[in-house]
PDB file of C-alpha atoms and ligand atoms in Angstrom:
ATOM      1  CA  MET A   1     110.890 -37.609   3.023  1.00  0.00           C
ATOM      2  CA  PHE A   2     107.548 -36.714   5.243  1.00  0.00           C
ATOM      3  CA  TYR A   3     105.352 -34.235   6.582  1.00  0.00           C
ATOM      4  CA  GLU A   4     102.899 -34.182   8.561  1.00  0.00           C
ATOM      5  CA  ILE A   5      99.758 -33.322   7.450  1.00  0.00           C
ATOM      6  CA  GLU A   6      98.411 -30.865  10.768  1.00  0.00           C
ATOM      7  CA  LYS A   7     101.727 -29.082  10.792  1.00  0.00           C
ATOM      8  CA  SER A   8     103.235 -28.153   6.874  1.00  0.00           C
ATOM      9  CA  GLU A   9      99.701 -28.116   4.390  1.00  0.00           C
ATOM     10  CA  ARG A  10      97.784 -25.666   6.757  1.00  0.00           C
ATOM     11  CA  VAL A  11      98.412 -22.220   4.848  1.00  0.00           C
ATOM     12  CA  LYS A  12      96.826 -19.147   5.814  1.00  0.00           C
ATOM     13  CA  ARG A  13      94.526 -18.280   2.615  1.00  0.00           C
ATOM     14  CA  TYR A  14      93.197 -15.362   2.408  1.00  0.00           C
ATOM     15  CA  LEU A  15      89.944 -13.997   1.306  1.00  0.00           C
ATOM     16  CA  VAL A  16      89.914 -10.565  -0.232  1.00  0.00           C
ATOM     17  CA  GLU A  17      86.644  -9.110  -1.759  1.00  0.00           C
ATOM     18  CA  TRP A  18      86.891  -5.099  -3.218  1.00  0.00           C
ATOM     19  CA  VAL A  19      84.993  -3.054  -5.591  1.00  0.00           C
ATOM     20  CA  SER A  20      86.575  -1.952  -8.851  1.00  0.00           C
ATOM     21  CA  ALA A  21      86.878   1.570  -9.907  1.00  0.00           C
ATOM     22  CA  PHE A  22      83.807   0.784 -12.505  1.00  0.00           C
ATOM     23  CA  GLY A  23      81.998  -0.276  -9.667  1.00  0.00           C
ATOM     24  CA  PHE A  24      81.774  -3.910  -9.819  1.00  0.00           C
ATOM     25  CA  ARG A  25      82.211  -6.339  -6.702  1.00  0.00           C
ATOM     26  CA  ASP A  26      84.348  -8.267  -6.959  1.00  0.00           C
ATOM     27  CA  SER A  27      86.704 -11.512  -5.194  1.00  0.00           C
ATOM     28  CA  VAL A  28      89.103 -14.285  -4.975  1.00  0.00           C
ATOM     29  CA  THR A  29      90.800 -16.511  -2.481  1.00  0.00           C
ATOM     30  CA  VAL A  30      94.997 -16.319  -1.942  1.00  0.00           C
ATOM     31  CA  SER A  31      97.105 -17.711  -0.067  1.00  0.00           C
ATOM     32  CA  GLY A  32      99.413 -17.347   1.626  1.00  0.00           C
ATOM     33  CA  GLU A  33     101.144 -13.801   2.704  1.00  0.00           C
ATOM     34  CA  MET A  34     103.744 -13.109  -0.435  1.00  0.00           C
ATOM     35  CA  ARG A  35     100.245 -13.282  -2.353  1.00  0.00           C
ATOM     36  CA  LEU A  36      98.007 -11.498  -0.247  1.00  0.00           C
ATOM     37  CA  ASP A  37     100.793  -8.321  -0.881  1.00  0.00           C
ATOM     38  CA  GLN A  38     100.214  -8.924  -4.532  1.00  0.00           C
ATOM     39  CA  LYS A  39      97.304  -9.462  -4.579  1.00  0.00           C
ATOM     40  CA  ILE A  40      97.035  -5.145  -2.740  1.00  0.00           C
ATOM     41  CA  LYS A  41      99.277  -3.934  -5.004  1.00  0.00           C
ATOM     42  CA  GLU A  42      97.687  -5.091  -7.856  1.00  0.00           C
ATOM     43  CA  LEU A  43      94.017  -3.683  -6.538  1.00  0.00           C
ATOM     44  CA  LYS A  44      95.755  -0.048  -5.376  1.00  0.00           C
ATOM     45  CA  LYS A  45      97.477   0.496  -8.549  1.00  0.00           C
ATOM     46  CA  HIS A  46      93.887  -0.543 -10.361  1.00  0.00           C
ATOM     47  CA  SER A  47      92.480   2.240  -7.760  1.00  0.00           C
ATOM     48  CA  ALA A  48      90.008  -0.606  -6.316  1.00  0.00           C
ATOM     49  CA  MET A  49      87.916   0.780  -3.426  1.00  0.00           C
ATOM     50  CA  GLY A  50      86.177  -1.056   0.246  1.00  0.00           C
ATOM     51  CA  VAL A  51      89.566  -3.432  -0.048  1.00  0.00           C
ATOM     52  CA  LYS A  52      88.132  -6.107   2.541  1.00  0.00           C
ATOM     53  CA  VAL A  53      90.355  -8.697   3.432  1.00  0.00           C
ATOM     54  CA  THR A  54      88.934 -11.961   6.030  1.00  0.00           C
ATOM     55  CA  GLN A  55      92.064 -14.853   6.953  1.00  0.00           C
ATOM     56  CA  THR A  56      89.931 -18.655   6.056  1.00  0.00           C
ATOM     57  CA  GLN A  57      91.922 -21.558   6.481  1.00  0.00           C
ATOM     58  CA  ASP A  58      90.622 -24.763   5.164  1.00  0.00           C
ATOM     59  CA  ALA A  59      88.964 -28.124   6.276  1.00  0.00           C
ATOM     60  CA  ILE A  60      90.938 -30.200   8.186  1.00  0.00           C
ATOM     61  CA  GLU A  61      88.852 -33.027   6.660  1.00  0.00           C
ATOM     62  CA  ASP A  62      90.074 -31.244   3.644  1.00  0.00           C
ATOM     63  CA  LEU A  63      93.763 -30.871   4.346  1.00  0.00           C
ATOM     64  CA  VAL A  64      94.123 -34.459   4.544  1.00  0.00           C
ATOM     65  CA  TYR A  65      91.652 -35.493   1.728  1.00  0.00           C
ATOM     66  CA  LYS A  66      93.911 -33.077  -0.500  1.00  0.00           C
ATOM     67  CA  ALA A  67      97.535 -35.912   1.329  1.00  0.00           C
ATOM     68  CA  THR A  68      95.845 -39.051   1.355  1.00  0.00           C
ATOM     69  CA  ASN A  69      94.714 -38.718  -2.375  1.00  0.00           C
ATOM     70  CA  SER A  70      97.379 -36.603  -4.558  1.00  0.00           C
ATOM     71  CA  CYS A  71     100.256 -36.392  -5.979  1.00  0.00           C
ATOM     72  CA  PRO A  72     102.832 -34.773  -2.707  1.00  0.00           C
ATOM     73  CA  ARG A  73     104.896 -34.083  -5.615  1.00  0.00           C
ATOM     74  CA  CYS A  74     102.898 -32.030  -8.451  1.00  0.00           C
ATOM     75  CA  GLY A  75      99.588 -32.302  -6.951  1.00  0.00           C
ATOM     76  CA  GLY A  76      97.939 -34.346  -9.939  1.00  0.00           C
ATOM     77  CA  TYR A  77      94.736 -36.989  -8.468  1.00  0.00           C
ATOM     78  CA  GLU A  78      96.135 -39.768 -10.926  1.00  0.00           C
ATOM     79  CA  ILE A  79      97.240 -42.128  -8.098  1.00  0.00           C
ATOM     80  CA  GLU A  80      97.808 -45.126  -7.414  1.00  0.00           C
ATOM     81  CA  SER A  81      98.096 -47.374  -3.913  1.00  0.00           C
ATOM     82  CA  ASP A  82      99.641 -51.017  -3.708  1.00  0.00           C
ATOM     83  CA  GLY A  83      97.037 -51.632  -1.658  1.00  0.00           C
ATOM     84  CA  VAL A  84      97.586 -51.934   2.583  1.00  0.00           C
ATOM     85  CA  ASN A  85     100.931 -53.040   4.495  1.00  0.00           C
ATOM     86  CA  PHE A  86     102.035 -53.012   8.453  1.00  0.00           C
ATOM     87  CA  GLN A  87     104.557 -51.451  10.006  1.00  0.00           C
ATOM     88  CA  ASP A  88     104.994 -51.382  13.398  1.00  0.00           C
ATOM     89  CA  ASP A  89     100.979 -50.006  15.080  1.00  0.00           C
ATOM     90  CA  CYS A  90     100.910 -47.523  11.934  1.00  0.00           C
ATOM     91  CA  ILE A  91      99.118 -49.045   8.656  1.00  0.00           C
ATOM     92  CA  VAL A  92     101.218 -48.102   5.385  1.00  0.00           C
ATOM     93  CA  ALA A  93      99.969 -47.890   1.892  1.00  0.00           C
ATOM     94  CA  ASP A  94     102.183 -47.325  -1.111  1.00  0.00           C
ATOM     95  CA  MET A  95     101.362 -45.204  -3.172  1.00  0.00           C
ATOM     96  CA  GLY A  96     102.290 -44.582  -7.667  1.00  0.00           C
ATOM     97  CA  CYS A  97     102.141 -41.258  -9.370  1.00  0.00           C
ATOM     98  CA  ASN A  98     100.758 -42.099 -12.963  1.00  0.00           C
ATOM     99  CA  THR A  99     101.439 -38.190 -13.960  1.00  0.00           C
ATOM    100  CA  CYS A 100     104.326 -37.331 -12.580  1.00  0.00           C
ATOM    101  CA  GLU A 101     105.896 -41.269 -12.134  1.00  0.00           C
ATOM    102  CA  ASN A 102     106.843 -40.174  -8.465  1.00  0.00           C
ATOM    103  CA  GLU A 103     106.401 -43.231  -5.234  1.00  0.00           C
ATOM    104  CA  TRP A 104     105.904 -42.572  -1.249  1.00  0.00           C
ATOM    105  CA  ARG A 105     104.299 -43.563   1.450  1.00  0.00           C
ATOM    106  CA  ILE A 106     101.205 -43.021   3.662  1.00  0.00           C
ATOM    107  CA  THR A 107     101.088 -44.200   6.671  1.00  0.00           C
ATOM    108  CA  TYR A 108      98.271 -43.656   8.665  1.00  0.00           C
ATOM    109  CA  GLU A 109      97.281 -44.431  12.684  1.00  0.00           C
ATOM    110  CA  ALA A 110      94.559 -46.923  13.783  1.00  0.00           C
ATOM    111  CA  LYS A 111      91.576 -44.509  15.934  1.00  0.00           C
ATOM    112  CA  GLY A 112      88.904 -47.418  17.016  1.00  0.00           C
ATOM    113  CA  VAL A 113      87.023 -50.183  15.724  1.00  0.00           C
ATOM    114  CA  GLN A 114      83.767 -49.188  15.816  1.00  0.00           C
ATOM    115  CA  GLU A 115      80.824 -51.722  14.072  1.00  0.00           C
ATOM    116  CA  LYS A 116      78.365 -50.084  11.680  1.00  0.00           C
TER     117      LYS A 116
HETATM  118 ZN1   ZN B   1     102.857 -36.507  -9.316  1.00  0.00          ZN
END
């Protein structure tokens, strides 16, 4: 299994805001167009008014954090690393999930060296 973080992890997210039939303001964030359609249908059914949809997107930092700190199978954050090794010009880390026993490898690319 290999996936590129930027291409596959960027999911369109939508902030849906509305006013309920009782006059209360509410909002929710949904991922993907299918869930957005479902939410809008549900709101119409419940006679919500002033439905407003704004498209948002996760920051790349959040996506990288999620990809390197959670299990790609179950999404759990109880993960362990066997440390880093080198392969060609990349740094690789073999990872394991304590929740579902999944094992995977993260490939890091060294971008530069900077003295602090
Ligand atoms: Zn897992």
